[in-house]
Amino acid sequence: MIPEKLREVLKHEGVVAIATVGQDGPHMVNTWNSYVIISNDERLLIPAGYMNKTEANVAFDDRVLLTAGSVKVRGLQGAGTGFLVRGKASFVTSGPDFEVIKARFGWARATLAVAVESATQTI
């Protein structure tokens, strides 16, 4: 489900934008490509330090959009590529998904786990 090109993008530093929708409309937060871990079952695991608004929005509507890109990975038209990822999210505060994040990011209070529904290369 997760394209090899997206896996390559996540190996290079860049910004991941995460969009959610809550009762008062859309909200976005950012993290780094290098913070995203792909689980064995193809979910994206992301450390959450704050992300309080994101967590409240996911409780309201679990649909998320993420974008990730890198100028270092060849894209559709040349240097640089990016992806739009659609998925369902949850915040996890215990168990294996949390432990893998907490071991790498001691400051994480939770794991934002995203079940990827689609990953489309955009550039």
Short mmCIF file of N, CA and C in Angstrom, two decimals:
data_model
loop_
_atom_site.label_atom_id
_atom_site.label_comp_id
_atom_site.label_asym_id
_atom_site.label_seq_id
_atom_site.Cartn_x
_atom_site.Cartn_y
_atom_site.Cartn_z
N MET A 1 0.83 -1.20 0.00
CA MET A 1 0.00 0.00 0.00
C MET A 1 0.87 1.26 0.00
N ILE A 2 1.96 1.25 0.72
CA ILE A 2 2.83 2.44 0.76
C ILE A 2 3.86 2.29 -0.37
N PRO A 3 3.82 3.19 -1.36
CA PRO A 3 4.73 3.08 -2.50
C PRO A 3 6.20 3.18 -2.08
N GLU A 4 7.04 2.51 -2.81
CA GLU A 4 8.48 2.53 -2.54
C GLU A 4 9.03 3.96 -2.62
N LYS A 5 8.51 4.75 -3.54
CA LYS A 5 8.97 6.13 -3.70
C LYS A 5 8.66 6.95 -2.44
N LEU A 6 7.51 6.73 -1.82
CA LEU A 6 7.19 7.42 -0.56
C LEU A 6 8.13 6.96 0.55
N ARG A 7 8.43 5.70 0.59
CA ARG A 7 9.40 5.19 1.57
C ARG A 7 10.74 5.90 1.41
N GLU A 8 11.14 6.10 0.15
CA GLU A 8 12.39 6.79 -0.14
C GLU A 8 12.31 8.25 0.32
N VAL A 9 11.20 8.91 0.08
CA VAL A 9 11.01 10.30 0.52
C VAL A 9 11.20 10.41 2.02
N LEU A 10 10.62 9.48 2.76
CA LEU A 10 10.67 9.55 4.23
C LEU A 10 12.07 9.32 4.78
N LYS A 11 12.99 8.83 3.95
CA LYS A 11 14.38 8.65 4.38
C LYS A 11 15.17 9.96 4.30
N HIS A 12 14.61 10.97 3.64
CA HIS A 12 15.27 12.27 3.50
C HIS A 12 14.50 13.30 4.33
N GLU A 13 15.23 14.27 4.87
CA GLU A 13 14.55 15.25 5.71
C GLU A 13 13.64 16.14 4.87
N GLY A 14 12.53 16.48 5.44
CA GLY A 14 11.53 17.35 4.84
C GLY A 14 10.39 17.50 5.82
N VAL A 15 9.41 18.25 5.42
CA VAL A 15 8.27 18.52 6.30
C VAL A 15 7.09 17.65 5.91
N VAL A 16 6.43 17.10 6.91
CA VAL A 16 5.17 16.38 6.73
C VAL A 16 4.08 17.28 7.29
N ALA A 17 3.09 17.59 6.48
CA ALA A 17 1.93 18.37 6.93
C ALA A 17 0.78 17.40 7.19
N ILE A 18 0.10 17.60 8.32
CA ILE A 18 -1.00 16.72 8.72
C ILE A 18 -2.25 17.57 8.87
N ALA A 19 -3.28 17.26 8.08
CA ALA A 19 -4.53 18.03 8.11
C ALA A 19 -5.65 17.18 8.70
N THR A 20 -6.40 17.81 9.61
CA THR A 20 -7.56 17.18 10.22
C THR A 20 -8.72 18.17 10.19
N VAL A 21 -9.92 17.68 10.50
CA VAL A 21 -11.09 18.55 10.57
C VAL A 21 -11.80 18.29 11.90
N GLY A 22 -12.14 19.37 12.58
CA GLY A 22 -12.88 19.27 13.83
C GLY A 22 -14.17 20.06 13.76
N GLN A 23 -14.79 20.23 14.89
CA GLN A 23 -16.07 20.95 14.94
C GLN A 23 -15.95 22.39 14.45
N ASP A 24 -14.77 22.98 14.63
CA ASP A 24 -14.58 24.37 14.19
C ASP A 24 -13.81 24.48 12.89
N GLY A 25 -13.72 23.39 12.12
CA GLY A 25 -13.12 23.45 10.80
C GLY A 25 -11.77 22.76 10.71
N PRO A 26 -11.03 23.04 9.62
CA PRO A 26 -9.75 22.36 9.38
C PRO A 26 -8.63 22.88 10.28
N HIS A 27 -7.64 22.03 10.46
CA HIS A 27 -6.47 22.35 11.27
C HIS A 27 -5.28 21.61 10.68
N MET A 28 -4.09 22.22 10.74
CA MET A 28 -2.88 21.57 10.24
C MET A 28 -1.77 21.66 11.26
N VAL A 29 -0.96 20.61 11.31
CA VAL A 29 0.28 20.59 12.08
C VAL A 29 1.37 20.03 11.19
N ASN A 30 2.60 20.23 11.61
CA ASN A 30 3.75 19.71 10.87
C ASN A 30 4.60 18.81 11.74
N THR A 31 5.30 17.91 11.08
CA THR A 31 6.34 17.11 11.71
C THR A 31 7.42 16.91 10.66
N TRP A 32 8.42 16.12 10.96
CA TRP A 32 9.53 15.88 10.04
C TRP A 32 9.43 14.49 9.41
N ASN A 33 9.88 14.38 8.17
CA ASN A 33 9.92 13.08 7.48
C ASN A 33 10.60 12.03 8.35
N SER A 34 11.72 12.41 8.96
CA SER A 34 12.51 11.44 9.73
C SER A 34 11.81 10.97 11.00
N TYR A 35 10.72 11.62 11.40
CA TYR A 35 9.96 11.20 12.58
C TYR A 35 8.94 10.11 12.25
N VAL A 36 8.66 9.89 10.98
CA VAL A 36 7.62 8.94 10.57
C VAL A 36 8.22 7.54 10.48
N ILE A 37 7.60 6.61 11.18
CA ILE A 37 8.00 5.20 11.14
C ILE A 37 6.90 4.43 10.42
N ILE A 38 7.29 3.57 9.49
CA ILE A 38 6.33 2.70 8.82
C ILE A 38 6.29 1.37 9.58
N SER A 39 5.12 1.03 10.07
CA SER A 39 4.97 -0.20 10.85
C SER A 39 4.99 -1.42 9.92
N ASN A 40 5.11 -2.59 10.52
CA ASN A 40 5.11 -3.83 9.73
C ASN A 40 3.82 -4.02 8.95
N ASP A 41 2.72 -3.47 9.47
CA ASP A 41 1.43 -3.61 8.77
C ASP A 41 1.09 -2.37 7.94
N GLU A 42 2.14 -1.60 7.58
CA GLU A 42 2.00 -0.49 6.62
C GLU A 42 1.24 0.73 7.16
N ARG A 43 1.24 0.94 8.45
CA ARG A 43 0.68 2.17 9.00
C ARG A 43 1.82 3.15 9.25
N LEU A 44 1.49 4.43 9.26
CA LEU A 44 2.45 5.46 9.60
C LEU A 44 2.33 5.75 11.09
N LEU A 45 3.44 5.69 11.81
CA LEU A 45 3.48 5.98 13.23
C LEU A 45 4.26 7.27 13.41
N ILE A 46 3.63 8.25 14.07
CA ILE A 46 4.20 9.59 14.19
C ILE A 46 4.16 10.00 15.65
N PRO A 47 5.28 10.51 16.18
CA PRO A 47 5.28 10.95 17.58
C PRO A 47 4.44 12.22 17.76
N ALA A 48 3.68 12.24 18.84
CA ALA A 48 2.88 13.42 19.18
C ALA A 48 3.40 13.97 20.49
N GLY A 49 3.94 15.18 20.43
CA GLY A 49 4.37 15.87 21.64
C GLY A 49 3.22 16.69 22.17
N TYR A 50 2.76 17.60 21.33
CA TYR A 50 1.57 18.37 21.65
C TYR A 50 0.43 17.81 20.81
N MET A 51 0.17 18.37 19.66
CA MET A 51 -0.89 17.89 18.75
C MET A 51 -2.23 17.72 19.47
N ASN A 52 -2.50 18.57 20.46
CA ASN A 52 -3.75 18.46 21.21
C ASN A 52 -4.97 18.74 20.33
N LYS A 53 -4.89 19.75 19.49
CA LYS A 53 -5.99 20.08 18.58
C LYS A 53 -6.18 18.95 17.57
N THR A 54 -5.08 18.42 17.08
CA THR A 54 -5.15 17.30 16.14
C THR A 54 -5.84 16.10 16.79
N GLU A 55 -5.49 15.82 18.03
CA GLU A 55 -6.11 14.69 18.74
C GLU A 55 -7.61 14.91 18.93
N ALA A 56 -8.00 16.13 19.29
CA ALA A 56 -9.42 16.43 19.45
C ALA A 56 -10.14 16.28 18.11
N ASN A 57 -9.52 16.73 17.02
CA ASN A 57 -10.13 16.60 15.71
C ASN A 57 -10.28 15.14 15.29
N VAL A 58 -9.26 14.32 15.56
CA VAL A 58 -9.32 12.90 15.21
C VAL A 58 -10.44 12.20 15.99
N ALA A 59 -10.68 12.64 17.21
CA ALA A 59 -11.80 12.08 17.99
C ALA A 59 -13.14 12.45 17.35
N PHE A 60 -13.19 13.60 16.70
CA PHE A 60 -14.40 14.08 16.02
C PHE A 60 -14.57 13.42 14.65
N ASP A 61 -13.45 13.31 13.90
CA ASP A 61 -13.45 12.77 12.54
C ASP A 61 -12.07 12.17 12.30
N ASP A 62 -11.99 10.87 12.16
CA ASP A 62 -10.68 10.21 12.10
C ASP A 62 -9.99 10.28 10.74
N ARG A 63 -10.61 10.93 9.77
CA ARG A 63 -9.97 11.09 8.46
C ARG A 63 -8.84 12.12 8.54
N VAL A 64 -7.69 11.79 7.91
CA VAL A 64 -6.57 12.72 7.86
C VAL A 64 -6.00 12.76 6.45
N LEU A 65 -5.37 13.88 6.16
CA LEU A 65 -4.58 14.04 4.95
C LEU A 65 -3.17 14.40 5.39
N LEU A 66 -2.17 13.81 4.75
CA LEU A 66 -0.78 14.14 5.01
C LEU A 66 -0.11 14.44 3.68
N THR A 67 0.83 15.35 3.70
CA THR A 67 1.71 15.53 2.56
C THR A 67 3.14 15.36 3.04
N ALA A 68 3.97 14.80 2.17
CA ALA A 68 5.39 14.62 2.46
C ALA A 68 6.13 14.75 1.14
N GLY A 69 7.33 15.31 1.21
CA GLY A 69 8.11 15.44 -0.01
C GLY A 69 9.58 15.60 0.29
N SER A 70 10.36 15.48 -0.77
CA SER A 70 11.80 15.70 -0.67
C SER A 70 12.33 16.13 -2.03
N VAL A 71 13.19 17.12 -2.02
CA VAL A 71 13.85 17.56 -3.24
C VAL A 71 14.93 16.56 -3.66
N LYS A 72 15.31 15.67 -2.77
CA LYS A 72 16.40 14.72 -3.02
C LYS A 72 15.93 13.47 -3.78
N VAL A 73 14.63 13.29 -3.93
CA VAL A 73 14.10 12.09 -4.59
C VAL A 73 13.50 12.50 -5.93
N ARG A 74 13.91 11.82 -6.99
CA ARG A 74 13.42 12.15 -8.33
C ARG A 74 11.92 11.98 -8.40
N GLY A 75 11.27 12.98 -8.99
CA GLY A 75 9.83 12.97 -9.10
C GLY A 75 9.33 12.71 -10.50
N LEU A 76 8.09 13.08 -10.75
CA LEU A 76 7.46 12.85 -12.04
C LEU A 76 8.06 13.72 -13.14
N GLN A 77 8.55 14.90 -12.78
CA GLN A 77 9.07 15.85 -13.77
C GLN A 77 10.54 16.16 -13.60
N GLY A 78 11.21 15.52 -12.68
CA GLY A 78 12.63 15.80 -12.44
C GLY A 78 12.94 15.73 -10.96
N ALA A 79 13.83 16.63 -10.54
CA ALA A 79 14.26 16.62 -9.14
C ALA A 79 13.11 16.97 -8.21
N GLY A 80 12.98 16.21 -7.15
CA GLY A 80 11.98 16.48 -6.13
C GLY A 80 10.66 15.79 -6.39
N THR A 81 10.08 15.27 -5.32
CA THR A 81 8.78 14.63 -5.42
C THR A 81 8.00 14.81 -4.13
N GLY A 82 6.71 14.60 -4.21
CA GLY A 82 5.84 14.72 -3.04
C GLY A 82 4.66 13.79 -3.16
N PHE A 83 4.02 13.55 -2.01
CA PHE A 83 2.89 12.63 -1.93
C PHE A 83 1.75 13.25 -1.13
N LEU A 84 0.55 12.88 -1.50
CA LEU A 84 -0.65 13.14 -0.72
C LEU A 84 -1.12 11.80 -0.20
N VAL A 85 -1.21 11.70 1.13
CA VAL A 85 -1.63 10.46 1.78
C VAL A 85 -2.99 10.69 2.43
N ARG A 86 -3.91 9.79 2.18
CA ARG A 86 -5.23 9.81 2.83
C ARG A 86 -5.31 8.61 3.75
N GLY A 87 -5.89 8.82 4.93
CA GLY A 87 -5.99 7.70 5.84
C GLY A 87 -6.91 7.96 7.01
N LYS A 88 -6.95 6.98 7.90
CA LYS A 88 -7.72 7.06 9.15
C LYS A 88 -6.72 7.06 10.29
N ALA A 89 -6.93 7.95 11.25
CA ALA A 89 -5.97 8.15 12.32
C ALA A 89 -6.53 7.80 13.68
N SER A 90 -5.62 7.49 14.58
CA SER A 90 -5.96 7.32 15.99
C SER A 90 -4.74 7.73 16.81
N PHE A 91 -5.00 8.12 18.05
CA PHE A 91 -3.93 8.43 18.98
C PHE A 91 -3.79 7.26 19.95
N VAL A 92 -2.57 6.78 20.10
CA VAL A 92 -2.29 5.61 20.90
C VAL A 92 -1.35 6.01 22.05
N THR A 93 -1.71 5.63 23.28
CA THR A 93 -0.89 6.00 24.44
C THR A 93 -0.35 4.80 25.21
N SER A 94 -0.56 3.61 24.69
CA SER A 94 0.01 2.41 25.31
C SER A 94 0.09 1.32 24.26
N GLY A 95 0.86 0.29 24.56
CA GLY A 95 1.00 -0.83 23.65
C GLY A 95 2.16 -0.67 22.69
N PRO A 96 2.31 -1.63 21.77
CA PRO A 96 3.48 -1.67 20.88
C PRO A 96 3.67 -0.42 20.02
N ASP A 97 2.58 0.14 19.48
CA ASP A 97 2.72 1.33 18.63
C ASP A 97 3.24 2.52 19.42
N PHE A 98 2.83 2.63 20.67
CA PHE A 98 3.34 3.71 21.51
C PHE A 98 4.78 3.44 21.92
N GLU A 99 5.08 2.21 22.28
CA GLU A 99 6.42 1.87 22.77
C GLU A 99 7.50 2.09 21.71
N VAL A 100 7.20 1.75 20.45
CA VAL A 100 8.19 1.95 19.39
C VAL A 100 8.48 3.44 19.20
N ILE A 101 7.47 4.28 19.32
CA ILE A 101 7.67 5.72 19.21
C ILE A 101 8.38 6.26 20.44
N LYS A 102 7.95 5.88 21.61
CA LYS A 102 8.53 6.37 22.87
C LYS A 102 10.01 6.00 22.98
N ALA A 103 10.40 4.83 22.47
CA ALA A 103 11.79 4.41 22.52
C ALA A 103 12.68 5.33 21.68
N ARG A 104 12.15 5.84 20.60
CA ARG A 104 12.94 6.70 19.70
C ARG A 104 12.79 8.18 20.03
N PHE A 105 11.61 8.55 20.52
CA PHE A 105 11.32 9.95 20.83
C PHE A 105 10.82 10.02 22.27
N GLY A 106 11.74 10.17 23.20
CA GLY A 106 11.41 10.16 24.62
C GLY A 106 10.40 11.21 25.03
N TRP A 107 10.29 12.27 24.25
CA TRP A 107 9.37 13.37 24.56
C TRP A 107 7.93 13.09 24.12
N ALA A 108 7.71 12.03 23.37
CA ALA A 108 6.37 11.76 22.83
C ALA A 108 5.39 11.39 23.95
N ARG A 109 4.21 11.98 23.90
CA ARG A 109 3.15 11.65 24.86
C ARG A 109 2.18 10.63 24.27
N ALA A 110 2.24 10.47 22.94
CA ALA A 110 1.33 9.57 22.23
C ALA A 110 1.91 9.27 20.85
N THR A 111 1.31 8.29 20.21
CA THR A 111 1.62 7.98 18.82
C THR A 111 0.39 8.30 17.98
N LEU A 112 0.60 9.08 16.94
CA LEU A 112 -0.44 9.28 15.94
C LEU A 112 -0.26 8.15 14.93
N ALA A 113 -1.20 7.20 14.90
CA ALA A 113 -1.13 6.05 14.00
C ALA A 113 -2.09 6.29 12.84
N VAL A 114 -1.57 6.20 11.63
CA VAL A 114 -2.38 6.45 10.43
C VAL A 114 -2.44 5.20 9.57
N ALA A 115 -3.65 4.67 9.40
CA ALA A 115 -3.88 3.56 8.47
C ALA A 115 -4.05 4.19 7.08
N VAL A 116 -3.09 3.92 6.22
CA VAL A 116 -3.06 4.54 4.90
C VAL A 116 -4.13 3.92 4.00
N GLU A 117 -4.97 4.78 3.42
CA GLU A 117 -5.97 4.34 2.45
C GLU A 117 -5.49 4.56 1.03
N SER A 118 -4.72 5.64 0.81
CA SER A 118 -4.13 5.90 -0.50
C SER A 118 -2.91 6.80 -0.33
N ALA A 119 -1.97 6.63 -1.23
CA ALA A 119 -0.76 7.47 -1.26
C ALA A 119 -0.50 7.80 -2.71
N THR A 120 -0.74 9.05 -3.09
CA THR A 120 -0.66 9.48 -4.48
C THR A 120 0.51 10.42 -4.68
N GLN A 121 1.37 10.08 -5.64
CA GLN A 121 2.49 10.96 -5.96
C GLN A 121 1.93 12.18 -6.69
N THR A 122 2.28 13.37 -6.21
CA THR A 122 1.70 14.60 -6.76
C THR A 122 2.67 15.40 -7.61
N ILE A 123 3.96 15.24 -7.39
CA ILE A 123 4.96 15.94 -8.22
C ILE A 123 6.11 15.01 -8.52
#
